[in-house]
PDB file of C-alpha atoms in Angstrom:
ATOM      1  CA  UNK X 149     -13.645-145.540 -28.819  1.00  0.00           C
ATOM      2  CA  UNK X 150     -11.454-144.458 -25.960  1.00  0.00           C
ATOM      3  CA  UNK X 151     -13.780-144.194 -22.988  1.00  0.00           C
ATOM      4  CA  UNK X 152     -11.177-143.446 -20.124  1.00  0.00           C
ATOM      5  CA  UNK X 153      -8.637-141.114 -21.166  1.00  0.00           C
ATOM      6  CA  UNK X 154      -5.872-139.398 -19.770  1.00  0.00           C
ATOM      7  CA  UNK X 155      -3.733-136.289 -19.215  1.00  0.00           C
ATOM      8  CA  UNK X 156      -1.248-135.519 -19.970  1.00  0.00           C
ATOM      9  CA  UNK X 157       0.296-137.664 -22.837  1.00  0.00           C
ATOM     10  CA  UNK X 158       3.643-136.991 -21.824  1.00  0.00           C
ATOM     11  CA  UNK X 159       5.042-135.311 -19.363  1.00  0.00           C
ATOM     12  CA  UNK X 160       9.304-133.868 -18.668  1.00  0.00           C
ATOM     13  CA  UNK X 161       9.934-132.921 -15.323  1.00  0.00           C
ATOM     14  CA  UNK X 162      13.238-132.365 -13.614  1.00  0.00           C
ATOM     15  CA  UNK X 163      14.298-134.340 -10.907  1.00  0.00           C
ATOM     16  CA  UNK X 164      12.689-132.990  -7.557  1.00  0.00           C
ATOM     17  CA  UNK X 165       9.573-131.610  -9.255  1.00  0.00           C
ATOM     18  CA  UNK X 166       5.799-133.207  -8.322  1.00  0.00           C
ATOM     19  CA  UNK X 167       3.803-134.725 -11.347  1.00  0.00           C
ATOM     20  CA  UNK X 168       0.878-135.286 -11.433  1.00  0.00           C
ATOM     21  CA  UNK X 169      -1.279-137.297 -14.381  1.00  0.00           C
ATOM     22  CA  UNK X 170      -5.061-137.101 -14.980  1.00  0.00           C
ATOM     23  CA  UNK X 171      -7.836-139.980 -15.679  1.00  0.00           C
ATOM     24  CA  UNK X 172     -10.907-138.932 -16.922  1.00  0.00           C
ATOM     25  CA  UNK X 173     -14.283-140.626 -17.535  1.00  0.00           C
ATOM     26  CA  UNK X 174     -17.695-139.688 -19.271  1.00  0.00           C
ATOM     27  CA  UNK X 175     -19.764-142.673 -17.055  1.00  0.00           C
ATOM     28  CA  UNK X 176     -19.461-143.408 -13.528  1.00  0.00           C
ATOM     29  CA  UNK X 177     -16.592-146.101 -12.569  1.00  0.00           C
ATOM     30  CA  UNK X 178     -17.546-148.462 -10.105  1.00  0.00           C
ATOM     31  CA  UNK X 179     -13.808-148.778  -8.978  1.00  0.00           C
ATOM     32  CA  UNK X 180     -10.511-147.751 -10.634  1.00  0.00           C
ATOM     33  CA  UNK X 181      -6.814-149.028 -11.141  1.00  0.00           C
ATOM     34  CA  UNK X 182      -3.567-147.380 -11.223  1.00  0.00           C
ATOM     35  CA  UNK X 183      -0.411-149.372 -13.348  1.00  0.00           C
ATOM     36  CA  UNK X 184       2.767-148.305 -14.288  1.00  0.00           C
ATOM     37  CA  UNK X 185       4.780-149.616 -16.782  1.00  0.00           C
ATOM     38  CA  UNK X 186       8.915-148.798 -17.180  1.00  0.00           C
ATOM     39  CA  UNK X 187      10.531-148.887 -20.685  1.00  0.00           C
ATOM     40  CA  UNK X 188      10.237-152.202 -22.304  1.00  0.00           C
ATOM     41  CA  UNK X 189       8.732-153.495 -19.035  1.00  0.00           C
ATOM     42  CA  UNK X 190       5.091-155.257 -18.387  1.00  0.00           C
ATOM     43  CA  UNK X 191       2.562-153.472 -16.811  1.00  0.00           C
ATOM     44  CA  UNK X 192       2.991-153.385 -12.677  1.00  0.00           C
ATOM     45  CA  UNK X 193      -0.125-153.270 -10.119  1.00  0.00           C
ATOM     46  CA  UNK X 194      -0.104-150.245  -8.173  1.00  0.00           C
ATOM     47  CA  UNK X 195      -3.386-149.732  -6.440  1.00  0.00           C
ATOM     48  CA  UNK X 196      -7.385-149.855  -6.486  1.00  0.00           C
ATOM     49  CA  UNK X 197      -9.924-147.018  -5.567  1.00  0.00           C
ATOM     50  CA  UNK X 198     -13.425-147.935  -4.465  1.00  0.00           C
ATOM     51  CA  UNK X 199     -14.931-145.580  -2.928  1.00  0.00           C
ATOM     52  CA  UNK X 200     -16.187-141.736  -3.972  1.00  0.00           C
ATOM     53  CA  UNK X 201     -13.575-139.551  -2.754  1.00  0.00           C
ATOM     54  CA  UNK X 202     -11.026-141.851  -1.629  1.00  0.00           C
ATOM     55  CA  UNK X 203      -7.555-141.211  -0.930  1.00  0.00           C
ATOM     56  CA  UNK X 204      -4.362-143.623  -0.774  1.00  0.00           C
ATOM     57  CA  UNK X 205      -0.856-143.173  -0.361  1.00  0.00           C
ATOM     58  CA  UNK X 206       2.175-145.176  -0.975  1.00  0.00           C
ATOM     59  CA  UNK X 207       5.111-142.946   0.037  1.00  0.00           C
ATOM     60  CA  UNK X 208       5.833-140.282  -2.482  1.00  0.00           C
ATOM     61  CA  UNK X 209       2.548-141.646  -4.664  1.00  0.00           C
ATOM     62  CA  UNK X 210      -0.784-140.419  -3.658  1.00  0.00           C
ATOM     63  CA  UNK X 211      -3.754-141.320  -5.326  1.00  0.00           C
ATOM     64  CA  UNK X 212      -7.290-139.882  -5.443  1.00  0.00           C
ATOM     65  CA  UNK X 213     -10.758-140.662  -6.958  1.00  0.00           C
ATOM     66  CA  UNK X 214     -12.961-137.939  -7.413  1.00  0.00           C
ATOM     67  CA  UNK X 215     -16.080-137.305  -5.528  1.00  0.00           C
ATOM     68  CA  UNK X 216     -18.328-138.611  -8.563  1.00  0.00           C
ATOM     69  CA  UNK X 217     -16.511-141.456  -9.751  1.00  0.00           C
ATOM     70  CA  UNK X 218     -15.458-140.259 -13.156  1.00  0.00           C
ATOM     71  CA  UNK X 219     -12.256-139.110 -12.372  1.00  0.00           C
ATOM     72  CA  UNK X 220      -8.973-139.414 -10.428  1.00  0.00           C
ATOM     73  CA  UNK X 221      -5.113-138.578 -10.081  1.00  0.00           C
ATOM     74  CA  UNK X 222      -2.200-140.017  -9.442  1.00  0.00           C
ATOM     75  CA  UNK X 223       0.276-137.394  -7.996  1.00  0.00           C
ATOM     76  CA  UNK X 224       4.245-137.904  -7.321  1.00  0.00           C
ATOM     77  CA  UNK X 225       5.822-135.699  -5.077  1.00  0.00           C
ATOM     78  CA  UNK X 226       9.897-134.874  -5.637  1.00  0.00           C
ATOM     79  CA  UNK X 227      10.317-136.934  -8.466  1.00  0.00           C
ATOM     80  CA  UNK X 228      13.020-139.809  -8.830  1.00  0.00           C
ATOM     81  CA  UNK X 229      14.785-140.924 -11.679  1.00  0.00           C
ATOM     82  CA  UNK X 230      13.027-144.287 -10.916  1.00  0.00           C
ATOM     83  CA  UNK X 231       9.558-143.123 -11.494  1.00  0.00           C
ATOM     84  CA  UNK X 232      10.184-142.975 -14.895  1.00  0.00           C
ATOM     85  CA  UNK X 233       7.686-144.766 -17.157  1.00  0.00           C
ATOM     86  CA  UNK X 234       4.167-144.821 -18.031  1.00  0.00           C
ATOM     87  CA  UNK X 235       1.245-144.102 -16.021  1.00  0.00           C
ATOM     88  CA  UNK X 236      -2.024-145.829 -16.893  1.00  0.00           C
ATOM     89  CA  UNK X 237      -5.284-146.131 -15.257  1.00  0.00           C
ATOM     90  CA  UNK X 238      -8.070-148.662 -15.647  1.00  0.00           C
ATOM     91  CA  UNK X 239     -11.408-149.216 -15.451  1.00  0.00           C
ATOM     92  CA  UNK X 240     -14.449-151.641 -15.198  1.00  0.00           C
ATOM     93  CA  UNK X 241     -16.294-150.416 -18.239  1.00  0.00           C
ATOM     94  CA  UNK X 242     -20.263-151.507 -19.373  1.00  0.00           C
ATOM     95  CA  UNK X 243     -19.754-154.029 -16.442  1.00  0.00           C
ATOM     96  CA  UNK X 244     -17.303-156.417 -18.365  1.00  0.00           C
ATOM     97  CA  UNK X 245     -13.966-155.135 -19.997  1.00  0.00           C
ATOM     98  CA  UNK X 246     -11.665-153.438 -18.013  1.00  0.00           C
ATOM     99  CA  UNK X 247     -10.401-150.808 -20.141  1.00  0.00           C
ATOM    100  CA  UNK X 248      -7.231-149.074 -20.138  1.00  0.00           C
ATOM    101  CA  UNK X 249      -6.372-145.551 -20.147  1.00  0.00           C
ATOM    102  CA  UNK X 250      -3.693-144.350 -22.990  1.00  0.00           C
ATOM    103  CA  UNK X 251      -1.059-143.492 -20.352  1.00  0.00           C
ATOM    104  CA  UNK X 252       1.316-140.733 -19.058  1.00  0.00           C
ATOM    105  CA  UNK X 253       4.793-140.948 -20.291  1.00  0.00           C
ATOM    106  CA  UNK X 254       6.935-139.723 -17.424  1.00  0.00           C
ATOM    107  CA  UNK X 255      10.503-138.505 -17.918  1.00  0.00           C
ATOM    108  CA  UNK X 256      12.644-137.571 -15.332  1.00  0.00           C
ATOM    109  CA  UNK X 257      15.393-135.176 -15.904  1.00  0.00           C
ATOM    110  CA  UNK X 258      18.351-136.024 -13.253  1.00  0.00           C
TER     111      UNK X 258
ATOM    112  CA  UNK S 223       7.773-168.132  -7.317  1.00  0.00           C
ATOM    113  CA  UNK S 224       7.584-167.537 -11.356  1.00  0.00           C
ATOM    114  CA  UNK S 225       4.417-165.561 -11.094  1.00  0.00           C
ATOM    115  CA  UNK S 226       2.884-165.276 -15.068  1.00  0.00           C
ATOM    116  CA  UNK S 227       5.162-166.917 -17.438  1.00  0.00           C
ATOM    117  CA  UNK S 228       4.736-166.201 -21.080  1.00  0.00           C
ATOM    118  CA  UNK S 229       6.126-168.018 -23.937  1.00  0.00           C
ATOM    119  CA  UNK S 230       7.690-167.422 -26.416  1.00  0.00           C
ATOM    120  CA  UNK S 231       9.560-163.942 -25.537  1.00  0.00           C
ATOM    121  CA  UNK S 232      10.288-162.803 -29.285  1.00  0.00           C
ATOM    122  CA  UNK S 233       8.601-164.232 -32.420  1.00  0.00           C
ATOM    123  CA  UNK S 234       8.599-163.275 -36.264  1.00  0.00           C
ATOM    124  CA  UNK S 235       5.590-164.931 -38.797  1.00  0.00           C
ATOM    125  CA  UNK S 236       4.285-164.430 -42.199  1.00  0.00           C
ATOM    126  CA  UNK S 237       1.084-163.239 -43.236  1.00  0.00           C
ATOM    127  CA  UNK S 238      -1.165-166.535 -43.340  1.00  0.00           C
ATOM    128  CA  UNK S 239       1.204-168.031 -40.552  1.00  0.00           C
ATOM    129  CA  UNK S 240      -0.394-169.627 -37.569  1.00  0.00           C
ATOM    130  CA  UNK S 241       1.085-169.522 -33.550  1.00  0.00           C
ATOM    131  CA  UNK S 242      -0.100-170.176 -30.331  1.00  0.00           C
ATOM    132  CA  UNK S 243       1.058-167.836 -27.430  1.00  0.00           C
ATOM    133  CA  UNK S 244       1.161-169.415 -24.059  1.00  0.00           C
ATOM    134  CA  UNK S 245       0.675-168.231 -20.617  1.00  0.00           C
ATOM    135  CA  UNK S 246       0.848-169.703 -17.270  1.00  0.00           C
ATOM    136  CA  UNK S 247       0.637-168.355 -14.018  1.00  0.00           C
ATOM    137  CA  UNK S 248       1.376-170.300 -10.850  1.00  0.00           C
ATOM    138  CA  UNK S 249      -0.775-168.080  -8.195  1.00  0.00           C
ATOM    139  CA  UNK S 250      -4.460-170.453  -8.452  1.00  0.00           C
ATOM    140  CA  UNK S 251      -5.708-167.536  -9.852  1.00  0.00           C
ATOM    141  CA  UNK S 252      -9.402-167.644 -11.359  1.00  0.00           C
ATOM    142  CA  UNK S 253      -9.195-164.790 -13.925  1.00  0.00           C
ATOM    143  CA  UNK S 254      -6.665-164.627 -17.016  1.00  0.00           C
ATOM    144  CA  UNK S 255      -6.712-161.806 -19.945  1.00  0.00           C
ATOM    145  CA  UNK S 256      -4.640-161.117 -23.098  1.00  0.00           C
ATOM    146  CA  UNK S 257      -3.778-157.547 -24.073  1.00  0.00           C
ATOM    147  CA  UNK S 258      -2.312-156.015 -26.729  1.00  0.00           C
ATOM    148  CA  UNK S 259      -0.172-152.975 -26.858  1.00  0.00           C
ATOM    149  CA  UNK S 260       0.446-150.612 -29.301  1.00  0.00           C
ATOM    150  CA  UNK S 261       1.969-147.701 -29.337  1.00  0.00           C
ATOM    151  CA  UNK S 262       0.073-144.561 -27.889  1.00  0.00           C
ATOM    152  CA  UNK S 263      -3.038-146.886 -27.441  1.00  0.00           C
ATOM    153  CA  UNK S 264      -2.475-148.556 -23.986  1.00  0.00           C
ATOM    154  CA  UNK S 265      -3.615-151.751 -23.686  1.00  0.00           C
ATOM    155  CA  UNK S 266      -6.562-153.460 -25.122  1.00  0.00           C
ATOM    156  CA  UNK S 267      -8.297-156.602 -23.792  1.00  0.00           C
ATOM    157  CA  UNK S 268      -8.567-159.311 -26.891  1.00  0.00           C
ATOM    158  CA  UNK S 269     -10.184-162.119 -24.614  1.00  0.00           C
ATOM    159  CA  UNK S 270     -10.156-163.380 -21.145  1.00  0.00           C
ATOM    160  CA  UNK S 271     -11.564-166.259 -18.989  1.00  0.00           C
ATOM    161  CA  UNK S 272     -13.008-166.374 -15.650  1.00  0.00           C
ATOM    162  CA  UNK S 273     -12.148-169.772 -14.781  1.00  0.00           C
ATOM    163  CA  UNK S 274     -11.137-172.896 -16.091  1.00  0.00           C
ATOM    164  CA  UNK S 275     -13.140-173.882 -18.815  1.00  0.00           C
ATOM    165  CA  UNK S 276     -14.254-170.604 -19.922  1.00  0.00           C
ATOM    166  CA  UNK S 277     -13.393-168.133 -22.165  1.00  0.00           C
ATOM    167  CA  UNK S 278     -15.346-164.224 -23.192  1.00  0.00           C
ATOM    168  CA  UNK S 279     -14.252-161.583 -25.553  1.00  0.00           C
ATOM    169  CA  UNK S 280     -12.745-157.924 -25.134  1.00  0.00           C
ATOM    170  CA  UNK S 281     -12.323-155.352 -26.818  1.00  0.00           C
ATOM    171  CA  UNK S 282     -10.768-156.451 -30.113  1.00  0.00           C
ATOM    172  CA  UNK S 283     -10.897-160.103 -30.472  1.00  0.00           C
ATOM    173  CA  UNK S 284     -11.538-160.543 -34.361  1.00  0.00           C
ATOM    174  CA  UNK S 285      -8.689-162.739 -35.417  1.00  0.00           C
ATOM    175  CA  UNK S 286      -7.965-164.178 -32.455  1.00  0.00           C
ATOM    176  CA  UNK S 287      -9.161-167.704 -30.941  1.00  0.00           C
ATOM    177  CA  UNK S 288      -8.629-168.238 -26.728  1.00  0.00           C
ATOM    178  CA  UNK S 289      -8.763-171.810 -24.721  1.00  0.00           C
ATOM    179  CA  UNK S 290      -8.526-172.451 -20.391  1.00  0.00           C
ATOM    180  CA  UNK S 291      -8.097-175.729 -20.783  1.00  0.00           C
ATOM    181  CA  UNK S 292      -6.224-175.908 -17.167  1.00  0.00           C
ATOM    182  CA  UNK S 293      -6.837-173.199 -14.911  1.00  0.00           C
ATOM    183  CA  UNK S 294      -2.710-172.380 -14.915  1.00  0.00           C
ATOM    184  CA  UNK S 295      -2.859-172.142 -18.446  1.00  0.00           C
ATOM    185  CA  UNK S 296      -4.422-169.503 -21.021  1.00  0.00           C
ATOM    186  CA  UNK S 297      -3.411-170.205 -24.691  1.00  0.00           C
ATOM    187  CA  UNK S 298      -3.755-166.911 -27.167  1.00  0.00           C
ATOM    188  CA  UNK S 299      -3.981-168.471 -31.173  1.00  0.00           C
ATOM    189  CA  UNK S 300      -3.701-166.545 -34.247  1.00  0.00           C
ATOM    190  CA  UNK S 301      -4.912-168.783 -37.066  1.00  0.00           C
ATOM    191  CA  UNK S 302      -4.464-166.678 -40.155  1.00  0.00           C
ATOM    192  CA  UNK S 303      -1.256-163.737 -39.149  1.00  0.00           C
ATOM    193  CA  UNK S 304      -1.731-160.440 -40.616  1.00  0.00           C
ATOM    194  CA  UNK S 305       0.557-157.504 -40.196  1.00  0.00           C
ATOM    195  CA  UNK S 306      -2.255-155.940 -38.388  1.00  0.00           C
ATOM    196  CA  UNK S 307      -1.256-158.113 -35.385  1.00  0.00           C
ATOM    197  CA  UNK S 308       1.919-157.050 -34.972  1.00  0.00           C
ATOM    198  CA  UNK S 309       1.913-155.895 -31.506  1.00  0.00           C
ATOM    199  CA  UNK S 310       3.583-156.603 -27.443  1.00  0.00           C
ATOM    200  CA  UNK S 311       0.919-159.236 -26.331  1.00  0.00           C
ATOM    201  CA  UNK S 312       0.565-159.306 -22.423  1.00  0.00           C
ATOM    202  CA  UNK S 313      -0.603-161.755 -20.408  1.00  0.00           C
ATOM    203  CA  UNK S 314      -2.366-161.194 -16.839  1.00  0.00           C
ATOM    204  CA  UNK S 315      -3.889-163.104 -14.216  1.00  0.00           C
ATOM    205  CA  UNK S 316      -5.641-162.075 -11.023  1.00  0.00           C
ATOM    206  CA  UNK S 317      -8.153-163.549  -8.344  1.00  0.00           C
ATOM    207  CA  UNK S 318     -11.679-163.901  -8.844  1.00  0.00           C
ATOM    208  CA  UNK S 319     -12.482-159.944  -8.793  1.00  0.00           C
ATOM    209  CA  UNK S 320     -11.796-159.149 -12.517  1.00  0.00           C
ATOM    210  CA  UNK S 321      -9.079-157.252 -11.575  1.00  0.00           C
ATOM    211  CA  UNK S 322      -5.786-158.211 -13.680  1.00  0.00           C
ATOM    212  CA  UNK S 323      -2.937-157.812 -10.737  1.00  0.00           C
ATOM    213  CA  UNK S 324      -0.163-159.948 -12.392  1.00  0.00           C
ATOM    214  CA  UNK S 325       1.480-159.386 -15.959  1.00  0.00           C
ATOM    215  CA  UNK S 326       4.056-161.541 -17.363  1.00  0.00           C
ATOM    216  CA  UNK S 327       6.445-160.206 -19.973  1.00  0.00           C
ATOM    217  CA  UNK S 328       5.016-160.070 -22.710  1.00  0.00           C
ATOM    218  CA  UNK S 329       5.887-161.188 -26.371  1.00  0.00           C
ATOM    219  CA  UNK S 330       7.028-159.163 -29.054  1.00  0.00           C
ATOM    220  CA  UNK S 331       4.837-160.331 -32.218  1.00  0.00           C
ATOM    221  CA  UNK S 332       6.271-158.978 -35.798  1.00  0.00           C
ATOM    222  CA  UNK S 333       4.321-160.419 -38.557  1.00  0.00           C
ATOM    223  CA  UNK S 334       5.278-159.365 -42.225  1.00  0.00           C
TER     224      UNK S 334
END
């Protein structure tokens, strides 16, 4: 079964707003990834967090893992029509697969 | 600098068909994985290999068959299509930290 999931599913927002998207775990995560993925695109690299607590930025992106390790955020403030896509985080699962989250569809009204 | 390179782009089998999928990524990198997406399911790991040589199973790797024959290349085989398969398949690479950094394109599978 799903063991890192994610909210919300989808997500409309008009251009300007902040979004933010939810991963969730029931285990401890030794580390966790953030991808995101346009329409009909491959999945892009977008950053690791390590450590409990930790938070990164990349200009309007800021992301955050929780002080236990079984959660974090990615947050987007004053969206752009170019942050449309899907959101995923992954995970280091059991030690050995790194699963994927089902993603955040983000749409971006201009 | 081509990065991960999958062939073929777009392909269309028959139940019972066989095809190999490749992928090749020009970084030295030690780890490879193939996903599959479908839709509302994210991606799922089928098998991946942590260096030349060597090959492990993911999540869903029933049906599937994997060789690292050269580190630059992973090959992805379906021996026996079924429509089940029909999926984006997604090849990644990344250094020796499990950590898939690099996706190529991906191939559109459509088996009927």
């Amino acid at each position: 079964g799903q063991q890192v999931m994610q909210i919300p599913q989808y997500q409309h927002v008009q251009e300007g707003e902040d979004f933010t998207t939810y991963c969730n775990s029931s285990t401890t995560l030794s580390n966790i990834q953030w991808y995101k993925q346009r329409p009909g695109g491959h999945p892009v690299f977008l950053i690791q967090l390590v450590k409990s607590g930790e938070v990164k930025k990349q200009k309007r992106l800021t992301f955050q893992f929780g002080e236990a390790k079984k959660n974090s955020s990615l947050h987007i403030t004053a969206t752009q029509t170019t942050d449309v896509g899907t959101y995923f985080c992954a995970a280091l699962v059991g030690g050995q697969n790194f699963v994927f989250g089902p993603g955040t569809r983000l749409s971006v009204l201009p | 600098n081509a990065g991960v390179t999958q062939t073929p782009k777009f392909r269309v089998l028959k139940t019972g068909q066989s095809m190999t999928l490749l992928c090749a990524q020009d970084m030295n990198h030690e780890y490879m994985y193939w996903y599959r997406q479908d839709p509302g399911m994210g991606l799922r790991l089928i098998h991946y290999s942590v260096g030349e040589g060597t090959t492990a199973k993911g999540e869903v790797p029933d049906g599937y068959n994997v060789s690292r024959l050269k580190k630059q290349n992973f090959l992805l085989g379906l021996e026996s299509a079924a429509p089940s398969q029909t999926s984006v398949y997604f090849c990644a690479s990344g250094p020796g930290t499990n950590l898939p950094q690099h996706f190529g394109d991906g191939t559109r599978l459509s088996i009927l």
